[in-house]
Amino acid sequence: MTGSAALDSGTAKHPDAMAPLLGLLDELLGQTRVSGRADLTARLSMSRARVADPRVRLVVVGEPKNGMSTLVNGLVGAAVSATDSPISVPVIAEYGPESTATLVRSTVGGRIERQPVDPLNPGPALTADGVIRAEFTEPSALLAEGFVVMDAPGAPADTPTTWSLIAASDAVLYVADAGAEYGPEQIALLQRIQTVCPTVICVLNKIDRYPHWAQVQQRNRTLLDDAGLGFAVAPISAEMHLRAGGDRRRDLESGVPQLIDHVRDYVLGRADTVAIESAVRDIRVITDHLALALRSEAETLRDPRRYGEITERLLMLRAEADDLRQRSANWQVTLADGCAELMADIEHDLRHRLRSLIRDAETEIAQKDPARGWSEFGADLDARICEAVEENFVIAHYRSVELAEQVTNKFGTDRDVPLPDMRLENPGEVLEPVASLEPLNSAKIGVVQPILNVMRGGYGGLLMVGVLLASVAGLPPVNWYSGTAAVLLGANALWEDRKLRREKRQAEGKVAVARLMDDVIFQVGKESRNRLRAAQRILRDHFTNLANQTLRSVDESLRAAEEAAAVHSPDGRNRRLTDIESSLVQLRDLRERADAI
């Protein structure tokens, strides 16, 4: 099935749409089991599991008050996401024969527990401590087609959980208000989202409130095109869709049915195409492995005198396959050098980003009293840290994919070498153990202390000037001059005290920023190294398995050729040749049918 055919299927990744491919995979699994190739059977089983999984994860994101929760409820057909609520946790809705709601909570000791709640009124339970997300099942027609709809809390620019959902999704619906065109920050955000999840649909919500929404839609398309983002812009009114009831005309005016149709065609179609291409590639490679042993046996049976020539050729192939497993192989050297360089570059990039944040934060602290708006400053700093870490992880992900391509080019085989699955997984979770910016203790000051400082400074001025004038001019100690001096010195004492306290708060603020950054560097640096090592292991194991499969195929071919050479009866050779030809015809037919898909 070509890409366009996949789009026309409408219900991609549906069992009926995938049935022909699943049938081919089952046939080939039977061939691998008969051949005793457990390695190929395991690889093909994983490919079949990916094809058979009908789920496509769709995450809805956007700035607050843009109607994301209303759209999620409209897509699901039930009130699974709270609207106009101060409580904001991720909501995940998938198909189930009946409505259920489950809260996932983090308890003492880091354990995760699942708590069933009333699906018609889950709101009160969401206020409990430690709620991580809410999971719903609904007998929805859209969910039955394989969608898992996720409502991300908060704005994606400053919420790590939102980026975790985006990283785990197959497609993103970015919801914006139809009252204004995209700003530079929104375009930059969409560019970041595309690096994590390439399949994005822009949704222009609340068109019923803004008569000029068509001009906004056209302007947004122009801005997206100028930024190199070929995203569709779908105008809708989620609220009108919910109020439409059974009124088909009013529902069509809301634009939501058209959006759902586009999601079916575009999102599910692309997911179907990716799954098909991956499975067909595996079918090609595995049929090649199985056919190698059968062809070697058939050649030996046809002409036993060529046994030595066939064996020599296979031994050369075996030596090449064995070389691929050695640590000195070109791909092994490329992988080791590339991973070392990648780890150094990613660590330098992370430290550079965080050092820049430290310098900017210290400059901002030095320009004003940090006691004013410290919590807002901390929230903004957390958002900038999240952005820096997300960008660093995205760079690491794409550098890992580039490294996989470099290793593939060095793998030293003429076959189509498949790339491993290097999916970016939940980059936002890495910052969950990091505490927010700690409060300023020196910011707490009572009313009595400033008064005492003024009185202390004023009394000193009154006493000093009053005694001096009394001894020189014979004036009384308390006079107009000494009173003026008391006021001036009292004000100076208050100003100096405020200045010292501000400097103390600035120093304390810089220390708090440094401590926060130390925690971030410790946590993120460790997680970054772990993820890069995991990527290295994935690449190493992937290409080692490919080399082992090739070596196993050559060994099977040598064994088959040896057994064929030992067959001396013409009838026995003819029967075996007939069986081999039948198997080769089946493999050829499997591959041709896979290519036709």
PDB file of N, CA and C in Angstrom, residues 104-107 128-133:
ATOM      1  N   VAL A 104      -3.855   7.963  38.920  1.00  0.00           N
ATOM      2  CA  VAL A 104      -2.525   7.418  39.173  1.00  0.00           C
ATOM      3  C   VAL A 104      -1.831   8.371  40.141  1.00  0.00           C
ATOM      4  N   ARG A 105      -1.462   7.839  41.331  1.00  0.00           N
ATOM      5  CA  ARG A 105      -0.898   8.678  42.383  1.00  0.00           C
ATOM      6  C   ARG A 105       0.478   8.183  42.782  1.00  0.00           C
ATOM      7  N   SER A 106       1.293   9.135  43.217  1.00  0.00           N
ATOM      8  CA  SER A 106       2.607   8.819  43.766  1.00  0.00           C
ATOM      9  C   SER A 106       2.515   8.888  45.284  1.00  0.00           C
ATOM     10  N   THR A 107       2.833   7.779  45.958  1.00  0.00           N
ATOM     11  CA  THR A 107       2.729   7.715  47.411  1.00  0.00           C
ATOM     12  C   THR A 107       4.105   7.855  48.053  1.00  0.00           C
ATOM     13  N   ALA A 128      -6.540  15.358  45.610  1.00  0.00           N
ATOM     14  CA  ALA A 128      -5.708  14.580  46.529  1.00  0.00           C
ATOM     15  C   ALA A 128      -4.227  14.812  46.221  1.00  0.00           C
ATOM     16  N   ASP A 129      -3.414  14.651  47.247  1.00  0.00           N
ATOM     17  CA  ASP A 129      -1.976  14.848  47.084  1.00  0.00           C
ATOM     18  C   ASP A 129      -1.381  13.752  46.204  1.00  0.00           C
ATOM     19  N   GLY A 130      -0.417  14.147  45.394  1.00  0.00           N
ATOM     20  CA  GLY A 130       0.358  13.174  44.634  1.00  0.00           C
ATOM     21  C   GLY A 130      -0.298  12.643  43.383  1.00  0.00           C
ATOM     22  N   VAL A 131      -1.377  13.279  42.897  1.00  0.00           N
ATOM     23  CA  VAL A 131      -2.021  12.808  41.676  1.00  0.00           C
ATOM     24  C   VAL A 131      -1.122  13.134  40.481  1.00  0.00           C
ATOM     25  N   ILE A 132      -0.755  12.104  39.732  1.00  0.00           N
ATOM     26  CA  ILE A 132       0.132  12.279  38.577  1.00  0.00           C
ATOM     27  C   ILE A 132      -0.676  12.472  37.300  1.00  0.00           C
ATOM     28  N   ARG A 133      -1.714  11.666  37.111  1.00  0.00           N
ATOM     29  CA  ARG A 133      -2.543  11.777  35.908  1.00  0.00           C
ATOM     30  C   ARG A 133      -3.876  11.078  36.167  1.00  0.00           C
TER      31      ARG A 133
END
